[in-house]
mmCIF file of C-alpha atoms in Angstrom:
data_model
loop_
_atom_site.group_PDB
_atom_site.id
_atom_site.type_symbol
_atom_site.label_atom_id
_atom_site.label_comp_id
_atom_site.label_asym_id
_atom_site.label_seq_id
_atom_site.Cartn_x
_atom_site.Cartn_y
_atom_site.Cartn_z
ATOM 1 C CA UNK A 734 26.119 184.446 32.433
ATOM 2 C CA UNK A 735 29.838 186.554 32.177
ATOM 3 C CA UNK A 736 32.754 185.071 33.280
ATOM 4 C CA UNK A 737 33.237 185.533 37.077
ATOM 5 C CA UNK A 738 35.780 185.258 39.167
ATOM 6 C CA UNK A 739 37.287 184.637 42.956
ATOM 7 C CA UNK A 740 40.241 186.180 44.572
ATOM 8 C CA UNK A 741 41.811 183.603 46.345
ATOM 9 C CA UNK A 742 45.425 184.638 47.375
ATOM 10 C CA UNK A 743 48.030 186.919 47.176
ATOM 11 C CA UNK A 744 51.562 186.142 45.879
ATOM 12 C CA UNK A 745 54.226 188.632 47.499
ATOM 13 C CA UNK A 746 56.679 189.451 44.860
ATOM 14 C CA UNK A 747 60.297 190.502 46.286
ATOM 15 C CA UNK A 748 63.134 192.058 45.081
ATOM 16 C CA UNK A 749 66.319 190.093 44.997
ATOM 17 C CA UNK A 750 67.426 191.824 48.432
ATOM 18 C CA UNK A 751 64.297 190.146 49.926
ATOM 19 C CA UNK A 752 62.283 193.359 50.257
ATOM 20 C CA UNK A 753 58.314 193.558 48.932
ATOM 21 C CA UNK A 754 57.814 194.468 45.568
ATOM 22 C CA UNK A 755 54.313 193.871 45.062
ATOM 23 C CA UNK A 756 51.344 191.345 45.447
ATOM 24 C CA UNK A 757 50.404 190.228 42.719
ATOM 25 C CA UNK A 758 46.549 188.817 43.496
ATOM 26 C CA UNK A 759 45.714 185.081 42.381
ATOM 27 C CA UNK A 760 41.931 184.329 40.950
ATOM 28 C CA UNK A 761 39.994 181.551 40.237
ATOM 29 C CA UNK A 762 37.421 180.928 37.061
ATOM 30 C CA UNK A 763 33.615 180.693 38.746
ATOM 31 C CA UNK A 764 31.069 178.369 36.766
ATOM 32 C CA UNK A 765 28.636 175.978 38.825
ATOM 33 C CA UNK A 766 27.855 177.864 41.983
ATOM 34 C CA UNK A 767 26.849 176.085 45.298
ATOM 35 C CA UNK A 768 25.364 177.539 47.599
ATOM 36 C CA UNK A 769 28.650 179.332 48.568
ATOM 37 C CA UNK A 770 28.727 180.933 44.984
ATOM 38 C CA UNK A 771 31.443 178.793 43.824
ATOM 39 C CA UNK A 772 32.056 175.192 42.705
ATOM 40 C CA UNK A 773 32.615 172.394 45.075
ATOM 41 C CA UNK A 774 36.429 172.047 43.476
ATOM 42 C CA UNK A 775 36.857 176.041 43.601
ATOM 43 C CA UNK A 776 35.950 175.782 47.339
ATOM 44 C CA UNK A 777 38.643 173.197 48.117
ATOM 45 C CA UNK A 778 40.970 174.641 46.234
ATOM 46 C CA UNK A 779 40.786 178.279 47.827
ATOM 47 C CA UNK A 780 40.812 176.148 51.111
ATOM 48 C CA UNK A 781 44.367 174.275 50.089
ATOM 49 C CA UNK A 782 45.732 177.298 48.718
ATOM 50 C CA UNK A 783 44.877 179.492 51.989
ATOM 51 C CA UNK A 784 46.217 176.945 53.933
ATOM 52 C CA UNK A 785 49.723 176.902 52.216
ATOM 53 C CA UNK A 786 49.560 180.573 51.262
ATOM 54 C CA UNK A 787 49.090 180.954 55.308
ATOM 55 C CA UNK A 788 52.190 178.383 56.473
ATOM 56 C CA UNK A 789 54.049 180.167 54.125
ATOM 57 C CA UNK A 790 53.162 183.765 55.606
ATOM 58 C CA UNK A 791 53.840 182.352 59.023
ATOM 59 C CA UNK A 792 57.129 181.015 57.929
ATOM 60 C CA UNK A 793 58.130 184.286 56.230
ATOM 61 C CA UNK A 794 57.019 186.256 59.813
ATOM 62 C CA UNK A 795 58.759 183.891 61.823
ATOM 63 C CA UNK A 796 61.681 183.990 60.218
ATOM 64 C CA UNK A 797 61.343 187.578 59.750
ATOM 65 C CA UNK A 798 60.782 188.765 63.795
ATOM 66 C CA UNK A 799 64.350 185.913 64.296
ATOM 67 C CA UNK A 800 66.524 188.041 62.304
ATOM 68 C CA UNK A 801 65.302 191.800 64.058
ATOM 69 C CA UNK A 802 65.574 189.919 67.061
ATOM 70 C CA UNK A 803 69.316 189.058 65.839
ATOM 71 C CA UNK A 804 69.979 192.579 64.524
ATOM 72 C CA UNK A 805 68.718 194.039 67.810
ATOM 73 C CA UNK A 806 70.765 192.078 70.108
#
């Protein structure tokens, strides 16, 4: 079997003035399959990093929206 792997995240790159550069897309290496097509410790790891990759996002938005609400006012 070839090497296969799972896209699991996106990093969002910025330029020192904050702005987006790029993502930059995060993958992990697939070897024993369940039946999700991935191994039990893949799984839970694309779980924990989705779920900090997602606060983070959230964060980012949040305090994104506060400062055009600032700006606007």
């Amino acid at each position: 079997m070839a090497e296969q792997y799972q896209q699991v995240a996106f990093i969002g790159l910025r330029n020192p003035d904050g702005s987006f550069l790029l993502d930059v897309p995060l993958y992990v290496k697939v070897s024993e399959l369940n039946k999700n097509g991935m191994t039990n410790m893949q799984e839970e790891l694309i779980h924990r990093v989705s779920d900090t990759m997602i606060k983070r996002y959230e964060k980012q938005i949040s305090e994104f929206v506060s400062k055009q609400k600032e700006v606007a006012a």
